[in-house]
Structure formats: structure tokens, C-alpha cells
Amino acid sequence: MAPSVSSSSSTTSTSTSPSTSASASTSTSTGVSTTAVTAAAAARKKRSLVPSRWKEAVRVVSMAECREAALTLAHAFAADDYARYLVDDCSGVGGGGGGGGVGGGDVHGKVTNAVSAEEEDRWRLHVDILTYTVAAHCMSGLATAVGPECDSVALWVPPGKQIDGWWTRLRSGMWRLYFQLSPEGKKRYFQEILPLLHDTKAAVLGDRDHDAWYLVYLGTKPSSQGRGYAARLLQDMMARADAENRPIYLESSSQANNAYYEKFGFEVKRDIFLERGPVPVRLSIMVREPRVPGCKVAYASPNHPSSMARKFAAAAATASGNGGGGSGAGSGKGWM
């Protein structure tokens, strides 16, 4: 950092007589001080290490930003059903630790501490999963972001690409999941989720399975909501997919998000369910077909099956007093 400009030497050199010394010094000192502050502020602004285009432009995420991008997604999916399904066991938090009826603050304190520790462990695992996932997409897929601090992040699998090769699994750290997940977590991830998502994508897209852009994650950190970041990431890829005449495929774990994606031309093709937990987790399979450049995006009909399902879910939530709404983050499998 360059030292700040001193005004004392300047004021001394411009003093011409003892009688006018004080006034000259004051005026000159004030002038130099104001100029120096303005120049220093401008210099600091110009020397910012954050590229100015990062504030608005869509960019490719590098490995150096991997952890930051993963944290954005982690906060975006903190309350997401699909994310919790990966790290929660069927036995629940602190199972069997209540000690029914045994009095004393010591027992209660131990149970509380155990629950807190398990919650922290699940959060760390959640962050690790997304860190490995972002790294894998940086290496073998495509990760894009917008905002100066990776405020919104999208993970894509380009047409004809795979991110589950052994070399990618090794370098990204994905191999660690086998040792980090609980026995039930391993069954959910390796025996249920991966085969189901793979087979469903192949069944829905058919011959175009390897010719589509696959949106794996789209998330916006809660503090950056309402700025249109997620829409910018979607529109950037939609323009590319349209130019290449390719569809875009995604799974949405939020019925509320389906309406958002429908505004961009996505249509629900089918619903699938993850059923190893106490409550099934629904994933809506959505596809956006390529459009002729300049063609207006078609909105879903009010009578579309997914729209009817949303109306039913909203009515049920209102009736039960559970206002429906999430943590306020974006996703392909979470909240916008």
C-alpha cells in the first residue's frame, strides 16, 4: 500500500509572510487535504482486486473459487428436502438419547450437546458434498457464477460430458463420500439416488440423453436474493442452448420452484420419489426445449398438471397454517 500524501510540506513552502502564514496554511492545507482524500479514495477503488465485471457478468467458476461457490450452494440448500435426505438418517437426530423421565440438568445438557454436535456434523457433511460436487464440475463440467462473491452459482453437465469418471472422482474428493456417509447414507446415495437419476434422465430424454445441457444445481445465497442473479445464469445458458438447438434438463425438489422454471419455458415431464426416508422426497423432472432466437418464451398453462399441484399444495399449507416458503435461496433442487 502506498503511503498517504502529507500536506504539511506543501503548506510550509507556500507561506510568504508571518502575517498571512496562518490563513495561507489553512486554505492550502484544506485544499491539499481534500484533494488527497479524493485521490486516495479513487485510487483505492481502482486498485480493488475484485474484477468490476464480476458484479454483473456471468463468469466461469475456477478451482480457486470452489469453496466459496460451494458455500453459496450450501446456504441455498440448507433447508432443502433433497439435501437433508442425503445427510439425515431414518433414525433421526439424537435417537434414543432422551432418557425418558430421568431428571437433572446434566442429562438434559448432554442430550442437547449431542444434538448440537450431530447438527454441526451434518452441516459439515453438507458443505463437503457440495464442495466435491463443485470441484467435479469445475474439472469436467461447467460451473458458472454471477455476483462479486459467487452470489449465485449454477452447475452444468455439458452435452456428451461425464463428471463421474474415476480421475474426476479422485481429484474432486468425491471418493471421500464412501467413508463420510453413514451406512444408510451410502444406500441412499449409491443404491437409490444415483441409479434413479441416471435412469430417469435416459428415459425422459431418450436419444437426446447425451445431447442436452443438464442443470445439476442452481443456488443463490439468501443475502443476495431479489437481484435477478439466478435468472441471469439461466438466461445465459438458455441463449447458448437455443443457439446449439439443445434441450435443458433439470430436477426440481421444490414445487414452488416449478412455477419459476415454467416462466423460462421448462415443462414438468414426470415426478420421481426418493423413498428410503420416513417421508418421500419428490423431484420434478423438467425439460426446456430449444427455441428459435427471438421467439417469446411460452408460459405454462394454468391447467398444467404442475400448476394444479401447486394450487393444491398452497391450499393445504394455508389450511394447516404452515405458510409454505423456504430459506430463500435458489436451486435446481431447492429454493429460488
Short mmCIF file of C-alpha atoms in Angstrom, two decimals, residues 142-327:
data_model
loop_
_atom_site.label_atom_id
_atom_site.label_comp_id
_atom_site.label_asym_id
_atom_site.label_seq_id
_atom_site.Cartn_x
_atom_site.Cartn_y
_atom_site.Cartn_z
CA LEU A 142 -19.16 -26.28 -16.19
CA ALA A 143 -19.69 -24.06 -13.16
CA THR A 144 -20.91 -20.51 -13.68
CA ALA A 145 -21.50 -17.69 -11.23
CA VAL A 146 -22.63 -14.09 -11.03
CA GLY A 147 -22.02 -11.52 -8.32
CA PRO A 148 -18.75 -10.39 -6.73
CA GLU A 149 -18.80 -13.17 -4.11
CA CYS A 150 -20.26 -16.06 -6.13
CA ASP A 151 -23.67 -14.78 -5.06
CA SER A 152 -25.44 -17.20 -7.40
CA VAL A 153 -23.95 -20.43 -8.76
CA ALA A 154 -25.05 -22.89 -11.44
CA LEU A 155 -23.52 -26.31 -12.07
CA TRP A 156 -23.94 -27.77 -15.54
CA VAL A 157 -23.07 -31.01 -17.28
CA PRO A 158 -22.44 -30.16 -20.95
CA PRO A 159 -23.71 -32.40 -23.75
CA GLY A 160 -21.64 -35.56 -24.11
CA LYS A 161 -19.75 -34.95 -20.85
CA GLN A 162 -19.50 -37.10 -17.72
CA ILE A 163 -18.37 -35.96 -14.27
CA ASP A 164 -18.27 -39.37 -12.63
CA GLY A 165 -15.04 -40.66 -14.18
CA TRP A 166 -12.51 -42.15 -11.76
CA TRP A 167 -9.98 -39.37 -12.31
CA THR A 168 -12.59 -36.67 -11.59
CA ARG A 169 -13.79 -38.55 -8.52
CA LEU A 170 -10.22 -38.78 -7.26
CA ARG A 171 -9.24 -35.15 -7.84
CA SER A 172 -12.53 -33.62 -6.67
CA GLY A 173 -12.61 -35.63 -3.44
CA MET A 174 -15.90 -37.37 -4.29
CA TRP A 175 -14.33 -40.69 -3.29
CA ARG A 176 -14.35 -39.50 0.32
CA LEU A 177 -18.14 -39.73 0.45
CA TYR A 178 -17.96 -43.50 0.74
CA PHE A 179 -16.18 -43.05 4.07
CA GLN A 180 -18.10 -39.98 5.26
CA LEU A 181 -21.67 -41.13 4.69
CA SER A 182 -23.42 -43.30 7.26
CA PRO A 183 -24.43 -46.84 6.23
CA GLU A 184 -27.93 -45.55 5.48
CA GLY A 185 -26.49 -42.54 3.66
CA LYS A 186 -24.43 -44.85 1.43
CA LYS A 187 -27.56 -46.81 0.49
CA ARG A 188 -29.49 -43.66 -0.30
CA TYR A 189 -26.75 -42.09 -2.40
CA PHE A 190 -25.13 -45.04 -4.20
CA GLN A 191 -28.03 -47.50 -4.41
CA GLU A 192 -31.04 -45.22 -4.78
CA ILE A 193 -30.28 -41.64 -5.88
CA LEU A 194 -27.55 -42.15 -8.47
CA PRO A 195 -29.26 -45.04 -10.34
CA LEU A 196 -32.68 -43.36 -10.22
CA LEU A 197 -31.45 -40.02 -11.56
CA HIS A 198 -29.39 -41.70 -14.27
CA ASP A 199 -32.18 -43.99 -15.46
CA THR A 200 -34.84 -41.26 -15.33
CA LYS A 201 -32.79 -38.84 -17.41
CA ALA A 202 -32.20 -41.54 -20.03
CA ALA A 203 -35.89 -42.45 -20.09
CA VAL A 204 -37.13 -38.85 -20.39
CA LEU A 205 -34.62 -37.64 -22.99
CA GLY A 206 -34.24 -40.88 -24.94
CA ASP A 207 -31.90 -40.43 -27.90
CA ARG A 208 -31.14 -36.89 -26.74
CA ASP A 209 -29.75 -38.01 -23.38
CA HIS A 210 -26.20 -37.07 -24.41
CA ASP A 211 -27.29 -34.05 -26.43
CA ALA A 212 -28.79 -31.94 -23.62
CA TRP A 213 -27.49 -29.43 -21.11
CA TYR A 214 -28.06 -30.78 -17.60
CA LEU A 215 -28.63 -28.27 -14.79
CA VAL A 216 -27.47 -30.08 -11.66
CA TYR A 217 -27.61 -27.18 -9.18
CA LEU A 218 -28.70 -23.55 -9.26
CA GLY A 219 -28.46 -21.67 -5.97
CA THR A 220 -28.42 -18.10 -4.69
CA LYS A 221 -27.23 -17.20 -1.20
CA PRO A 222 -30.08 -15.78 0.91
CA SER A 223 -28.45 -12.35 1.32
CA SER A 224 -28.34 -11.91 -2.48
CA GLN A 225 -31.95 -12.71 -3.27
CA GLY A 226 -34.07 -10.44 -5.40
CA ARG A 227 -31.28 -9.21 -7.67
CA GLY A 228 -32.09 -11.43 -10.65
CA TYR A 229 -28.85 -13.41 -10.38
CA ALA A 230 -30.45 -16.84 -10.87
CA ALA A 231 -32.41 -15.60 -13.88
CA ARG A 232 -29.19 -14.24 -15.39
CA LEU A 233 -27.48 -17.62 -15.07
CA LEU A 234 -30.46 -19.37 -16.62
CA GLN A 235 -30.81 -16.90 -19.48
CA ASP A 236 -27.10 -17.14 -20.27
CA MET A 237 -27.36 -20.90 -20.77
CA MET A 238 -30.75 -20.71 -22.49
CA ALA A 239 -29.25 -18.47 -25.16
CA ARG A 240 -26.41 -20.93 -25.65
CA ALA A 241 -28.71 -23.96 -25.73
CA ASP A 242 -31.01 -22.25 -28.23
CA ALA A 243 -28.07 -21.39 -30.47
CA GLU A 244 -26.97 -25.05 -30.32
CA ASN A 245 -30.56 -26.32 -30.70
CA ARG A 246 -30.30 -28.36 -27.48
CA PRO A 247 -32.76 -29.01 -24.63
CA ILE A 248 -32.04 -28.23 -20.96
CA TYR A 249 -32.84 -30.84 -18.31
CA LEU A 250 -33.16 -30.46 -14.53
CA GLU A 251 -34.66 -32.00 -11.39
CA SER A 252 -36.52 -29.64 -9.04
CA SER A 253 -37.04 -30.62 -5.42
CA SER A 254 -39.43 -27.73 -4.73
CA GLN A 255 -42.93 -27.50 -6.12
CA ALA A 256 -42.75 -23.73 -5.61
CA ASN A 257 -39.72 -23.61 -7.91
CA ASN A 258 -41.57 -25.35 -10.71
CA ALA A 259 -43.56 -22.18 -11.35
CA TYR A 260 -40.32 -20.20 -11.58
CA TYR A 261 -38.83 -22.55 -14.16
CA GLU A 262 -42.06 -22.66 -16.16
CA LYS A 263 -41.67 -18.93 -16.77
CA PHE A 264 -38.48 -19.76 -18.66
CA GLY A 265 -40.17 -22.42 -20.77
CA PHE A 266 -39.46 -25.53 -18.69
CA GLU A 267 -42.18 -28.19 -18.55
CA VAL A 268 -42.72 -30.91 -15.96
CA LYS A 269 -42.30 -34.31 -17.60
CA ARG A 270 -42.77 -36.55 -14.57
CA ASP A 271 -42.29 -36.79 -10.82
CA ILE A 272 -40.00 -39.29 -9.12
CA PHE A 273 -39.72 -40.06 -5.41
CA LEU A 274 -36.90 -40.91 -3.03
CA GLU A 275 -38.50 -43.34 -0.62
CA ARG A 276 -35.91 -44.60 1.87
CA GLY A 277 -36.70 -41.87 4.38
CA PRO A 278 -39.73 -41.58 6.66
CA VAL A 279 -41.32 -39.09 4.22
CA PRO A 280 -40.83 -39.48 0.42
CA VAL A 281 -38.95 -36.67 -1.30
CA ARG A 282 -40.41 -35.61 -4.64
CA LEU A 283 -38.26 -34.50 -7.55
CA SER A 284 -39.96 -32.95 -10.58
CA ILE A 285 -38.25 -33.70 -13.88
CA MET A 286 -38.34 -30.62 -16.09
CA VAL A 287 -37.18 -30.03 -19.66
CA ARG A 288 -36.91 -26.87 -21.71
CA GLU A 289 -36.95 -27.36 -25.47
CA PRO A 290 -34.75 -25.13 -27.66
CA ARG A 291 -36.38 -22.08 -29.18
CA VAL A 292 -35.84 -20.05 -32.29
CA PRO A 293 -33.84 -16.91 -31.37
CA GLY A 294 -36.24 -14.03 -30.76
CA CYS A 295 -39.19 -16.30 -30.04
CA LYS A 296 -41.20 -15.31 -26.95
CA VAL A 297 -40.90 -17.75 -24.04
CA ALA A 298 -44.11 -19.70 -23.61
CA TYR A 299 -45.64 -19.73 -20.16
CA ALA A 300 -47.24 -22.85 -18.72
CA SER A 301 -50.99 -23.14 -18.94
CA PRO A 302 -52.91 -22.52 -15.67
CA ASN A 303 -54.35 -26.02 -16.16
CA HIS A 304 -50.94 -27.64 -16.45
CA PRO A 305 -50.70 -30.62 -14.03
CA SER A 306 -47.87 -28.99 -12.07
CA SER A 307 -49.88 -25.78 -11.72
CA MET A 308 -52.82 -27.72 -10.32
CA ALA A 309 -50.50 -29.49 -7.89
CA ARG A 310 -49.12 -26.15 -6.71
CA LYS A 311 -52.63 -24.80 -6.09
CA PHE A 312 -53.49 -27.89 -4.08
CA ALA A 313 -50.25 -27.65 -2.06
CA ALA A 314 -50.78 -23.94 -1.39
CA ALA A 315 -54.34 -24.54 -0.24
CA ALA A 316 -53.21 -27.34 2.06
CA ALA A 317 -50.44 -25.18 3.52
CA THR A 318 -52.86 -22.33 4.17
CA ALA A 319 -55.37 -24.63 5.79
CA SER A 320 -52.78 -26.06 8.13
CA GLY A 321 -51.31 -22.64 8.94
CA ASN A 322 -47.91 -23.71 7.59
CA GLY A 323 -47.24 -20.85 5.21
CA GLY A 324 -45.03 -22.83 2.87
CA GLY A 325 -41.81 -20.98 1.88
CA GLY A 326 -38.22 -21.86 2.21
CA SER A 327 -34.99 -20.39 3.31
#
